[in-house]
Structures are given as structure tokens and as C-alpha cells.
Short mmCIF file of N, CA and C in Angstrom, two decimals:
data_model
loop_
_atom_site.label_atom_id
_atom_site.label_comp_id
_atom_site.label_asym_id
_atom_site.label_seq_id
_atom_site.Cartn_x
_atom_site.Cartn_y
_atom_site.Cartn_z
N MET A 1 -5.91 1.75 -20.25
CA MET A 1 -5.87 2.05 -18.83
C MET A 1 -4.88 1.08 -18.18
N ASN A 2 -3.84 1.63 -17.51
CA ASN A 2 -2.87 0.75 -16.85
C ASN A 2 -3.43 0.23 -15.53
N ILE A 3 -2.69 -0.68 -14.91
CA ILE A 3 -3.20 -1.33 -13.70
C ILE A 3 -3.37 -0.34 -12.54
N ALA A 4 -2.52 0.68 -12.48
CA ALA A 4 -2.64 1.67 -11.40
C ALA A 4 -3.98 2.41 -11.50
N GLU A 5 -4.35 2.81 -12.71
CA GLU A 5 -5.64 3.48 -12.90
C GLU A 5 -6.80 2.53 -12.58
N GLN A 6 -6.64 1.27 -12.97
CA GLN A 6 -7.68 0.28 -12.68
C GLN A 6 -7.86 0.11 -11.17
N ILE A 7 -6.76 0.05 -10.43
CA ILE A 7 -6.83 -0.12 -8.97
C ILE A 7 -7.50 1.09 -8.34
N ARG A 8 -7.12 2.27 -8.77
CA ARG A 8 -7.74 3.49 -8.20
C ARG A 8 -9.25 3.46 -8.43
N LEU A 9 -9.66 3.03 -9.61
CA LEU A 9 -11.08 2.92 -9.91
C LEU A 9 -11.74 1.85 -9.04
N LYS A 10 -11.08 0.71 -8.88
CA LYS A 10 -11.65 -0.39 -8.10
C LYS A 10 -11.73 -0.05 -6.62
N LEU A 11 -10.83 0.80 -6.13
CA LEU A 11 -10.90 1.23 -4.74
C LEU A 11 -12.18 2.00 -4.46
N GLN A 12 -12.70 2.64 -5.48
CA GLN A 12 -13.95 3.38 -5.31
C GLN A 12 -15.13 2.42 -5.27
N LEU A 13 -14.93 1.22 -5.75
CA LEU A 13 -16.00 0.23 -5.75
C LEU A 13 -15.85 -0.66 -4.53
N LYS A 14 -15.68 -1.96 -4.74
CA LYS A 14 -15.49 -2.88 -3.63
C LYS A 14 -14.89 -4.17 -4.16
N GLU A 15 -14.64 -5.10 -3.25
CA GLU A 15 -14.15 -6.40 -3.67
C GLU A 15 -15.25 -7.10 -4.47
N ASN A 16 -14.81 -7.95 -5.41
CA ASN A 16 -15.76 -8.74 -6.17
C ASN A 16 -15.08 -10.02 -6.62
N SER A 17 -15.63 -10.67 -7.60
CA SER A 17 -15.09 -11.97 -8.03
C SER A 17 -13.71 -11.85 -8.66
N GLU A 18 -13.30 -10.63 -9.02
CA GLU A 18 -12.00 -10.46 -9.68
C GLU A 18 -11.05 -9.51 -8.95
N VAL A 19 -11.45 -9.02 -7.78
CA VAL A 19 -10.61 -8.09 -7.02
C VAL A 19 -10.60 -8.49 -5.55
N GLU A 20 -9.40 -8.57 -4.99
CA GLU A 20 -9.24 -8.90 -3.57
C GLU A 20 -8.24 -7.91 -2.98
N PHE A 21 -8.65 -7.20 -1.92
CA PHE A 21 -7.78 -6.28 -1.21
C PHE A 21 -7.32 -6.93 0.09
N LYS A 22 -6.06 -6.69 0.43
CA LYS A 22 -5.52 -7.23 1.68
C LYS A 22 -4.63 -6.18 2.33
N SER A 23 -4.81 -6.02 3.63
CA SER A 23 -3.90 -5.16 4.38
C SER A 23 -2.62 -5.95 4.59
N ALA A 24 -1.52 -5.29 4.41
CA ALA A 24 -0.23 -5.97 4.60
C ALA A 24 0.69 -5.11 5.47
N LYS A 25 0.09 -4.23 6.21
CA LYS A 25 0.87 -3.33 7.07
C LYS A 25 1.69 -4.12 8.09
N GLY A 26 1.12 -5.20 8.60
CA GLY A 26 1.80 -6.00 9.62
C GLY A 26 2.64 -7.14 9.07
N GLY A 27 2.77 -7.25 7.77
CA GLY A 27 3.56 -8.31 7.16
C GLY A 27 2.84 -8.92 5.97
N PHE A 28 3.57 -9.67 5.18
CA PHE A 28 2.99 -10.32 4.00
C PHE A 28 1.93 -11.32 4.48
N PRO A 29 0.67 -11.17 4.04
CA PRO A 29 -0.42 -12.04 4.51
C PRO A 29 -0.40 -13.39 3.79
N LYS A 30 0.59 -14.20 4.12
CA LYS A 30 0.90 -15.41 3.36
C LYS A 30 -0.31 -16.34 3.16
N ALA A 31 -0.94 -16.79 4.22
CA ALA A 31 -2.04 -17.75 4.10
C ALA A 31 -3.20 -17.18 3.29
N GLU A 32 -3.62 -15.96 3.61
CA GLU A 32 -4.75 -15.35 2.92
C GLU A 32 -4.41 -15.05 1.46
N PHE A 33 -3.18 -14.60 1.22
CA PHE A 33 -2.77 -14.27 -0.14
C PHE A 33 -2.84 -15.51 -1.04
N TRP A 34 -2.26 -16.63 -0.59
CA TRP A 34 -2.19 -17.82 -1.45
C TRP A 34 -3.55 -18.47 -1.63
N ARG A 35 -4.44 -18.35 -0.64
CA ARG A 35 -5.82 -18.84 -0.85
C ARG A 35 -6.49 -18.06 -1.98
N SER A 36 -6.34 -16.75 -1.95
CA SER A 36 -6.93 -15.92 -3.00
C SER A 36 -6.26 -16.18 -4.35
N PHE A 37 -4.96 -16.39 -4.34
CA PHE A 37 -4.23 -16.70 -5.57
C PHE A 37 -4.78 -17.98 -6.20
N SER A 38 -4.92 -19.02 -5.39
CA SER A 38 -5.47 -20.30 -5.87
C SER A 38 -6.89 -20.09 -6.41
N ALA A 39 -7.71 -19.37 -5.65
CA ALA A 39 -9.11 -19.17 -6.05
C ALA A 39 -9.21 -18.42 -7.37
N LEU A 40 -8.47 -17.34 -7.52
CA LEU A 40 -8.52 -16.56 -8.76
C LEU A 40 -7.99 -17.37 -9.94
N ALA A 41 -6.88 -18.08 -9.74
CA ALA A 41 -6.30 -18.87 -10.83
C ALA A 41 -7.22 -19.99 -11.28
N ASN A 42 -7.97 -20.58 -10.35
CA ASN A 42 -8.87 -21.68 -10.69
C ASN A 42 -10.23 -21.20 -11.20
N THR A 43 -10.49 -19.91 -11.13
CA THR A 43 -11.79 -19.40 -11.56
C THR A 43 -11.57 -18.55 -12.82
N ASN A 44 -11.65 -17.25 -12.71
CA ASN A 44 -11.54 -16.39 -13.90
C ASN A 44 -10.37 -15.42 -13.86
N GLY A 45 -9.45 -15.60 -12.91
CA GLY A 45 -8.35 -14.66 -12.78
C GLY A 45 -8.80 -13.41 -12.05
N GLY A 46 -7.86 -12.51 -11.81
CA GLY A 46 -8.20 -11.27 -11.13
C GLY A 46 -6.97 -10.60 -10.55
N THR A 47 -7.20 -9.68 -9.63
CA THR A 47 -6.11 -8.89 -9.06
C THR A 47 -6.16 -8.94 -7.54
N ILE A 48 -5.00 -9.18 -6.94
CA ILE A 48 -4.85 -9.10 -5.48
C ILE A 48 -4.04 -7.84 -5.21
N VAL A 49 -4.54 -6.98 -4.33
CA VAL A 49 -3.86 -5.73 -4.01
C VAL A 49 -3.49 -5.74 -2.54
N LEU A 50 -2.20 -5.63 -2.27
CA LEU A 50 -1.71 -5.53 -0.89
C LEU A 50 -1.58 -4.06 -0.52
N GLY A 51 -1.98 -3.74 0.72
CA GLY A 51 -1.85 -2.37 1.22
C GLY A 51 -3.18 -1.64 1.29
N VAL A 52 -4.28 -2.41 1.33
CA VAL A 52 -5.61 -1.80 1.41
C VAL A 52 -6.37 -2.47 2.55
N LYS A 53 -6.92 -1.65 3.45
CA LYS A 53 -7.70 -2.21 4.56
C LYS A 53 -9.17 -1.85 4.37
N GLU A 54 -10.02 -2.67 4.98
CA GLU A 54 -11.45 -2.40 4.94
C GLU A 54 -11.86 -1.79 6.27
N LYS A 55 -12.58 -0.68 6.19
CA LYS A 55 -13.06 -0.02 7.41
C LYS A 55 -14.47 0.47 7.12
N ASN A 56 -15.43 -0.02 7.91
CA ASN A 56 -16.84 0.35 7.74
C ASN A 56 -17.31 0.13 6.30
N HIS A 57 -16.98 -1.00 5.75
CA HIS A 57 -17.37 -1.40 4.40
C HIS A 57 -16.78 -0.51 3.31
N GLU A 58 -15.73 0.22 3.62
CA GLU A 58 -15.01 1.02 2.63
C GLU A 58 -13.58 0.53 2.60
N PHE A 59 -12.96 0.64 1.43
CA PHE A 59 -11.58 0.22 1.28
C PHE A 59 -10.68 1.44 1.24
N ILE A 60 -9.72 1.43 2.16
CA ILE A 60 -8.83 2.58 2.34
C ILE A 60 -7.40 2.10 2.22
N PRO A 61 -6.59 2.76 1.39
CA PRO A 61 -5.18 2.38 1.35
C PRO A 61 -4.53 2.63 2.70
N ASP A 62 -3.92 1.58 3.27
CA ASP A 62 -3.17 1.81 4.50
C ASP A 62 -1.70 1.93 4.16
N GLY A 63 -1.41 1.78 2.88
CA GLY A 63 -0.09 2.09 2.35
C GLY A 63 1.05 1.24 2.89
N LEU A 64 1.99 1.03 2.02
CA LEU A 64 3.19 0.28 2.36
C LEU A 64 4.39 1.15 2.01
N SER A 65 5.47 0.96 2.73
CA SER A 65 6.69 1.70 2.43
C SER A 65 7.41 1.03 1.27
N ALA A 66 8.35 1.75 0.67
CA ALA A 66 9.15 1.19 -0.42
C ALA A 66 9.91 -0.05 0.07
N GLU A 67 10.36 -0.01 1.32
CA GLU A 67 11.07 -1.15 1.90
C GLU A 67 10.15 -2.38 2.01
N GLN A 68 8.91 -2.16 2.46
CA GLN A 68 7.96 -3.27 2.54
C GLN A 68 7.64 -3.86 1.16
N ILE A 69 7.49 -2.97 0.18
CA ILE A 69 7.21 -3.43 -1.19
C ILE A 69 8.31 -4.37 -1.66
N ASN A 70 9.56 -3.98 -1.48
CA ASN A 70 10.68 -4.83 -1.90
C ASN A 70 10.69 -6.15 -1.14
N LYS A 71 10.44 -6.09 0.16
CA LYS A 71 10.40 -7.29 0.99
C LYS A 71 9.27 -8.23 0.56
N TYR A 72 8.08 -7.68 0.30
CA TYR A 72 6.92 -8.50 -0.09
C TYR A 72 7.09 -9.09 -1.48
N ARG A 73 7.69 -8.33 -2.36
CA ARG A 73 7.95 -8.85 -3.71
C ARG A 73 8.88 -10.06 -3.62
N LYS A 74 9.94 -9.95 -2.82
CA LYS A 74 10.87 -11.08 -2.63
C LYS A 74 10.16 -12.26 -1.97
N GLN A 75 9.34 -11.97 -0.96
CA GLN A 75 8.58 -13.02 -0.28
C GLN A 75 7.67 -13.75 -1.26
N PHE A 76 7.01 -12.99 -2.13
CA PHE A 76 6.14 -13.60 -3.13
C PHE A 76 6.92 -14.57 -4.01
N TRP A 77 8.05 -14.13 -4.58
CA TRP A 77 8.81 -15.00 -5.49
C TRP A 77 9.38 -16.21 -4.76
N ASP A 78 9.81 -16.03 -3.51
CA ASP A 78 10.30 -17.17 -2.73
C ASP A 78 9.18 -18.19 -2.54
N ASP A 79 8.00 -17.73 -2.15
CA ASP A 79 6.85 -18.62 -1.94
C ASP A 79 6.36 -19.24 -3.26
N ALA A 80 6.35 -18.42 -4.33
CA ALA A 80 5.82 -18.89 -5.62
C ALA A 80 6.63 -20.04 -6.18
N HIS A 81 7.89 -20.13 -5.80
CA HIS A 81 8.74 -21.21 -6.30
C HIS A 81 8.98 -22.29 -5.25
N ASN A 82 8.11 -22.31 -4.25
CA ASN A 82 8.17 -23.32 -3.21
C ASN A 82 6.94 -24.21 -3.35
N LYS A 83 7.13 -25.43 -3.82
CA LYS A 83 6.00 -26.33 -4.09
C LYS A 83 5.19 -26.65 -2.83
N SER A 84 5.76 -26.49 -1.66
CA SER A 84 4.98 -26.74 -0.46
C SER A 84 4.09 -25.53 -0.11
N CYS A 85 4.24 -24.44 -0.87
CA CYS A 85 3.39 -23.27 -0.68
C CYS A 85 2.31 -23.20 -1.76
N ILE A 86 2.73 -23.29 -3.03
CA ILE A 86 1.80 -23.26 -4.18
C ILE A 86 2.40 -24.15 -5.27
N ASN A 87 1.56 -24.88 -5.97
CA ASN A 87 2.11 -25.87 -6.91
C ASN A 87 2.64 -25.27 -8.21
N ILE A 88 2.20 -24.08 -8.59
CA ILE A 88 2.69 -23.47 -9.84
C ILE A 88 2.67 -21.95 -9.69
N PRO A 89 3.74 -21.25 -10.07
CA PRO A 89 3.81 -19.81 -9.84
C PRO A 89 2.89 -18.98 -10.73
N LEU A 90 2.72 -19.31 -11.98
CA LEU A 90 1.85 -18.63 -12.96
C LEU A 90 2.27 -17.22 -13.37
N LEU A 91 2.77 -16.40 -12.46
CA LEU A 91 3.03 -15.00 -12.79
C LEU A 91 4.40 -14.78 -13.41
N VAL A 92 4.50 -13.68 -14.10
CA VAL A 92 5.78 -13.17 -14.61
C VAL A 92 5.96 -11.78 -14.00
N GLU A 93 7.15 -11.21 -14.13
CA GLU A 93 7.45 -9.91 -13.51
C GLU A 93 6.43 -8.84 -13.86
N SER A 94 5.98 -8.82 -15.12
CA SER A 94 5.05 -7.76 -15.54
C SER A 94 3.66 -7.89 -14.92
N ASP A 95 3.38 -9.00 -14.24
CA ASP A 95 2.09 -9.18 -13.57
C ASP A 95 2.06 -8.55 -12.18
N ILE A 96 3.19 -8.01 -11.75
CA ILE A 96 3.28 -7.38 -10.42
C ILE A 96 3.61 -5.91 -10.61
N GLU A 97 2.82 -5.05 -9.97
CA GLU A 97 3.03 -3.62 -10.16
C GLU A 97 2.94 -2.87 -8.84
N GLU A 98 3.87 -1.95 -8.65
CA GLU A 98 3.84 -1.04 -7.51
C GLU A 98 2.98 0.16 -7.90
N ILE A 99 2.13 0.58 -7.00
CA ILE A 99 1.28 1.74 -7.26
C ILE A 99 1.54 2.74 -6.16
N ARG A 100 1.96 3.92 -6.56
CA ARG A 100 2.27 4.97 -5.58
C ARG A 100 0.98 5.68 -5.21
N THR A 101 0.74 5.81 -3.91
CA THR A 101 -0.41 6.56 -3.44
C THR A 101 0.10 7.91 -2.94
N GLU A 102 -0.74 8.64 -2.26
CA GLU A 102 -0.32 9.94 -1.76
C GLU A 102 0.81 9.78 -0.75
N GLY A 103 1.75 10.67 -0.78
CA GLY A 103 2.88 10.59 0.12
C GLY A 103 3.86 9.55 -0.38
N GLU A 104 4.59 8.99 0.52
CA GLU A 104 5.58 7.97 0.17
C GLU A 104 5.04 6.56 0.41
N GLN A 105 3.75 6.38 0.19
CA GLN A 105 3.11 5.10 0.41
C GLN A 105 2.85 4.39 -0.92
N TYR A 106 2.78 3.06 -0.86
CA TYR A 106 2.60 2.26 -2.06
C TYR A 106 1.57 1.16 -1.83
N LEU A 107 1.04 0.66 -2.94
CA LEU A 107 0.26 -0.57 -2.97
C LEU A 107 1.02 -1.52 -3.86
N LEU A 108 0.81 -2.82 -3.67
CA LEU A 108 1.45 -3.82 -4.51
C LEU A 108 0.35 -4.68 -5.12
N ALA A 109 0.23 -4.63 -6.45
CA ALA A 109 -0.85 -5.34 -7.15
C ALA A 109 -0.29 -6.54 -7.91
N PHE A 110 -1.00 -7.66 -7.79
CA PHE A 110 -0.65 -8.91 -8.46
C PHE A 110 -1.79 -9.27 -9.41
N ARG A 111 -1.50 -9.28 -10.71
CA ARG A 111 -2.51 -9.66 -11.70
C ARG A 111 -2.40 -11.18 -11.90
N VAL A 112 -3.38 -11.91 -11.37
CA VAL A 112 -3.37 -13.38 -11.41
C VAL A 112 -4.19 -13.83 -12.62
N PRO A 113 -3.55 -14.52 -13.57
CA PRO A 113 -4.30 -14.98 -14.74
C PRO A 113 -5.13 -16.22 -14.41
N ARG A 114 -6.14 -16.46 -15.20
CA ARG A 114 -6.87 -17.71 -15.09
C ARG A 114 -5.93 -18.81 -15.59
N ALA A 115 -5.73 -19.82 -14.79
CA ALA A 115 -4.83 -20.91 -15.18
C ALA A 115 -5.44 -21.70 -16.34
N GLN A 116 -4.60 -22.10 -17.26
CA GLN A 116 -5.07 -22.94 -18.35
C GLN A 116 -5.56 -24.27 -17.78
N TYR A 117 -6.48 -24.91 -18.51
CA TYR A 117 -7.05 -26.17 -18.02
C TYR A 117 -5.98 -27.19 -17.67
N ASP A 118 -4.93 -27.27 -18.47
CA ASP A 118 -3.92 -28.30 -18.22
C ASP A 118 -3.01 -27.97 -17.04
N LEU A 119 -3.16 -26.78 -16.46
CA LEU A 119 -2.38 -26.41 -15.27
C LEU A 119 -3.20 -26.48 -13.98
N ARG A 120 -4.49 -26.70 -14.10
CA ARG A 120 -5.37 -26.77 -12.94
C ARG A 120 -5.41 -28.17 -12.37
N PRO A 121 -5.65 -28.28 -11.10
CA PRO A 121 -5.92 -27.23 -10.13
C PRO A 121 -4.65 -26.55 -9.64
N VAL A 122 -4.77 -25.26 -9.38
CA VAL A 122 -3.71 -24.52 -8.70
C VAL A 122 -4.04 -24.64 -7.22
N HIS A 123 -3.13 -25.24 -6.46
CA HIS A 123 -3.44 -25.54 -5.06
C HIS A 123 -2.28 -25.21 -4.13
N LEU A 124 -2.60 -25.08 -2.86
CA LEU A 124 -1.62 -24.83 -1.82
C LEU A 124 -1.02 -26.16 -1.39
N THR A 125 0.13 -26.13 -0.86
CA THR A 125 0.86 -27.30 -0.36
C THR A 125 1.09 -28.33 -1.47
N LEU A 126 1.52 -29.50 -1.09
CA LEU A 126 1.86 -30.53 -2.07
C LEU A 126 0.66 -31.37 -2.50
N THR A 127 -0.44 -31.28 -1.77
CA THR A 127 -1.62 -32.09 -2.11
C THR A 127 -2.81 -31.18 -2.42
N PRO A 128 -3.53 -31.47 -3.51
CA PRO A 128 -4.64 -30.61 -3.91
C PRO A 128 -5.90 -30.78 -3.07
N PHE A 129 -6.13 -31.97 -2.55
CA PHE A 129 -7.36 -32.22 -1.81
C PHE A 129 -7.31 -31.51 -0.46
N GLY A 130 -8.28 -30.61 -0.26
CA GLY A 130 -8.31 -29.82 0.96
C GLY A 130 -7.47 -28.56 0.88
N HIS A 131 -6.87 -28.29 -0.29
CA HIS A 131 -5.99 -27.12 -0.43
C HIS A 131 -6.20 -26.39 -1.75
N THR A 132 -7.36 -26.59 -2.39
CA THR A 132 -7.66 -25.96 -3.67
C THR A 132 -8.88 -25.06 -3.48
N TYR A 133 -8.81 -23.85 -4.03
CA TYR A 133 -9.87 -22.87 -3.83
C TYR A 133 -10.45 -22.37 -5.15
N LYS A 134 -11.68 -21.89 -5.08
CA LYS A 134 -12.35 -21.22 -6.20
C LYS A 134 -12.93 -19.91 -5.67
N ARG A 135 -13.11 -18.97 -6.56
CA ARG A 135 -13.62 -17.64 -6.19
C ARG A 135 -15.12 -17.58 -6.45
N ARG A 136 -15.86 -17.11 -5.48
CA ARG A 136 -17.30 -16.87 -5.60
C ARG A 136 -17.56 -15.49 -5.02
N ASP A 137 -18.05 -14.58 -5.84
CA ASP A 137 -18.28 -13.20 -5.46
C ASP A 137 -16.99 -12.65 -4.85
N GLU A 138 -17.00 -12.23 -3.59
CA GLU A 138 -15.78 -11.68 -3.00
C GLU A 138 -15.11 -12.67 -2.05
N GLY A 139 -15.50 -13.93 -2.11
CA GLY A 139 -14.93 -14.91 -1.19
C GLY A 139 -14.16 -16.02 -1.88
N ASP A 140 -13.23 -16.59 -1.14
CA ASP A 140 -12.44 -17.73 -1.60
C ASP A 140 -12.95 -18.97 -0.88
N TYR A 141 -13.40 -19.96 -1.64
CA TYR A 141 -14.04 -21.13 -1.06
C TYR A 141 -13.29 -22.40 -1.41
N LEU A 142 -13.15 -23.24 -0.41
CA LEU A 142 -12.46 -24.51 -0.56
C LEU A 142 -13.23 -25.40 -1.54
N CYS A 143 -12.53 -26.00 -2.49
CA CYS A 143 -13.16 -26.91 -3.45
C CYS A 143 -13.41 -28.26 -2.80
N THR A 144 -14.47 -28.89 -3.21
CA THR A 144 -14.74 -30.25 -2.76
C THR A 144 -13.78 -31.19 -3.49
N ASP A 145 -13.64 -32.40 -2.98
CA ASP A 145 -12.79 -33.39 -3.65
C ASP A 145 -13.29 -33.65 -5.07
N ASP A 146 -14.60 -33.66 -5.27
CA ASP A 146 -15.16 -33.88 -6.61
C ASP A 146 -14.79 -32.75 -7.57
N GLU A 147 -14.78 -31.51 -7.08
CA GLU A 147 -14.38 -30.39 -7.94
C GLU A 147 -12.91 -30.51 -8.34
N VAL A 148 -12.07 -30.93 -7.40
CA VAL A 148 -10.65 -31.12 -7.70
C VAL A 148 -10.48 -32.24 -8.73
N LYS A 149 -11.19 -33.34 -8.53
CA LYS A 149 -11.12 -34.45 -9.49
C LYS A 149 -11.57 -34.01 -10.88
N GLN A 150 -12.60 -33.17 -10.93
CA GLN A 150 -13.08 -32.67 -12.23
C GLN A 150 -12.01 -31.81 -12.91
N MET A 151 -11.29 -31.01 -12.14
CA MET A 151 -10.21 -30.20 -12.72
C MET A 151 -9.13 -31.10 -13.31
N TYR A 152 -8.78 -32.17 -12.58
CA TYR A 152 -7.78 -33.11 -13.11
C TYR A 152 -8.30 -33.80 -14.37
N SER A 153 -9.56 -34.15 -14.36
CA SER A 153 -10.15 -34.80 -15.53
C SER A 153 -10.12 -33.86 -16.73
N ASP A 154 -10.48 -32.59 -16.52
CA ASP A 154 -10.43 -31.61 -17.60
C ASP A 154 -9.00 -31.44 -18.12
N ALA A 155 -8.04 -31.38 -17.21
CA ALA A 155 -6.64 -31.23 -17.60
C ALA A 155 -6.16 -32.43 -18.42
N ASN A 156 -6.52 -33.63 -17.98
CA ASN A 156 -6.11 -34.83 -18.72
C ASN A 156 -6.76 -34.89 -20.09
N ASN A 157 -8.01 -34.48 -20.19
CA ASN A 157 -8.68 -34.46 -21.49
C ASN A 157 -8.02 -33.48 -22.44
N MET A 158 -7.53 -32.37 -21.92
CA MET A 158 -6.85 -31.38 -22.77
C MET A 158 -5.51 -31.91 -23.25
N ARG A 159 -4.81 -32.65 -22.40
CA ARG A 159 -3.48 -33.15 -22.75
C ARG A 159 -3.53 -34.34 -23.70
N ALA A 160 -4.46 -35.26 -23.45
CA ALA A 160 -4.36 -36.56 -24.12
C ALA A 160 -5.54 -36.90 -25.02
N SER A 161 -6.43 -35.98 -25.26
CA SER A 161 -7.60 -36.30 -26.05
C SER A 161 -7.22 -36.53 -27.51
N ALA A 162 -7.47 -37.74 -27.97
CA ALA A 162 -7.19 -38.06 -29.38
C ALA A 162 -8.11 -37.27 -30.29
N ASP A 163 -9.30 -36.96 -29.83
CA ASP A 163 -10.25 -36.22 -30.65
C ASP A 163 -9.82 -34.77 -30.88
N SER A 164 -8.95 -34.25 -30.05
CA SER A 164 -8.56 -32.86 -30.20
C SER A 164 -7.27 -32.69 -31.01
N ARG A 165 -6.63 -33.78 -31.40
CA ARG A 165 -5.39 -33.70 -32.17
C ARG A 165 -5.68 -33.67 -33.66
N ILE A 166 -4.91 -32.88 -34.37
CA ILE A 166 -4.99 -32.84 -35.84
C ILE A 166 -3.93 -33.79 -36.37
N LEU A 167 -4.35 -34.73 -37.19
CA LEU A 167 -3.42 -35.69 -37.78
C LEU A 167 -2.96 -35.16 -39.13
N ARG A 168 -1.69 -34.98 -39.28
CA ARG A 168 -1.13 -34.42 -40.51
C ARG A 168 -0.70 -35.56 -41.43
N GLY A 169 -0.74 -35.31 -42.71
CA GLY A 169 -0.28 -36.28 -43.69
C GLY A 169 -1.34 -37.31 -44.08
N TYR A 170 -2.58 -37.11 -43.67
CA TYR A 170 -3.65 -38.04 -44.02
C TYR A 170 -4.67 -37.31 -44.89
N SER A 171 -5.40 -38.07 -45.66
CA SER A 171 -6.46 -37.50 -46.50
C SER A 171 -7.70 -38.37 -46.38
N ILE A 172 -8.74 -38.01 -47.09
CA ILE A 172 -9.99 -38.77 -47.07
C ILE A 172 -9.77 -40.20 -47.58
N ASN A 173 -8.75 -40.39 -48.40
CA ASN A 173 -8.45 -41.72 -48.94
C ASN A 173 -7.97 -42.70 -47.87
N ASP A 174 -7.54 -42.18 -46.73
CA ASP A 174 -7.07 -43.03 -45.64
C ASP A 174 -8.20 -43.55 -44.75
N ILE A 175 -9.42 -43.09 -44.98
CA ILE A 175 -10.56 -43.52 -44.18
C ILE A 175 -11.14 -44.80 -44.79
N ASP A 176 -11.37 -45.78 -43.94
CA ASP A 176 -11.99 -47.04 -44.38
C ASP A 176 -13.50 -46.79 -44.46
N LEU A 177 -14.01 -46.66 -45.71
CA LEU A 177 -15.40 -46.28 -45.91
C LEU A 177 -16.41 -47.27 -45.31
N PRO A 178 -16.23 -48.59 -45.44
CA PRO A 178 -17.18 -49.50 -44.79
C PRO A 178 -17.27 -49.29 -43.27
N THR A 179 -16.15 -49.04 -42.63
CA THR A 179 -16.14 -48.79 -41.18
C THR A 179 -16.88 -47.48 -40.87
N LEU A 180 -16.64 -46.48 -41.69
CA LEU A 180 -17.31 -45.19 -41.51
C LEU A 180 -18.83 -45.36 -41.63
N HIS A 181 -19.27 -46.13 -42.61
CA HIS A 181 -20.70 -46.35 -42.79
C HIS A 181 -21.31 -47.14 -41.63
N GLN A 182 -20.55 -48.09 -41.09
CA GLN A 182 -21.04 -48.85 -39.93
C GLN A 182 -21.17 -47.94 -38.72
N TYR A 183 -20.26 -47.01 -38.59
CA TYR A 183 -20.25 -46.09 -37.45
C TYR A 183 -21.50 -45.22 -37.49
N ARG A 184 -21.87 -44.78 -38.65
CA ARG A 184 -23.05 -43.93 -38.77
C ARG A 184 -24.27 -44.72 -38.45
#
């Protein structure tokens, strides 16, 4: 099932921990988009869909023109490579898809992967404290300073943990047996 079919199916459901809809009829929703991007990347990943509005607890495509799609795609890449907007872009071209709806209207879907531990926290602006989000159900919530510190700790442990490295060129003969017995 391609992303277009997935979005059509998700439109019949609702927002959840992995799906966020945003109306973009009036322009690229910069602040809201990047909060959701940070939240999804720091949690389990998911999809942000531009061009969908909520009305009476239902999600309805309000559609975007081909011109808006091109403009928003450019806006995304400009922002994604601006460290004062988001610290790491994460996406590649294939993570962004245009979905044609009825008529000459479109949706723009961004598949946001879960960031690897060594890339977290994914945060807005140049400082992570007060600018890092996590996803809970259908909401994006600001991380506490302790949660941000934990992400940095996890990232450092992944990068520099001596226990996680495989040492090549050594055998059991290289182990000092008296030391090993004392350790036990």
C-alpha cells in the first residue's frame, strides 16, 4: 500500500500518535509543522499531511493547488536546512509525496522517521531546552529539561559506549584470568 492509499484510509479515521493533519490553505503552517516534526521524530515517527482541515471532529481535505504544493515543498527544504528552524532535516525526497484528491487539488504528505538515538533530540531553534517535543496520542508536547537531558545521555551512550564496541583481533588468550576471577 503506497502512502496515498494510506492517507486516504487515515482520513477516514482520525489523528493519532502517528498521524497529524494540518490545513495549509492560508500558507505553510511553519510553527505547527515543525513542532509536530520534532515530536514525531523524537517518538515513533509518523506522517504529517498538509491540506486537511478539521470540521466537527471530521477531517476534510481542503486541498492545495499545484502551485502551493511546489511553494510548500521549497519552504520545507529551506527550513529543514536552517539550523535556527530545526537542528536536523532527517527526510529525503522520497519521504515527501503529493497526493491528488478530487479535482485539481492536492495534499502534501511528509513521512517523518523516528530519529536514531544518536540524532536525538530533534529540536526547534538552536537550543534544545524549551524547543523539543514528543508525541502523545494526537498532541505534541514540550519535553521537560530532564527528558532532553535523557535523550542526550542516550545519544552519548550509543556513540561512546565501550561495552557496545566489538574488539577485533583479540581472543580468549588476551583476557587476564586472575582479573576475570576477581571480577566475578
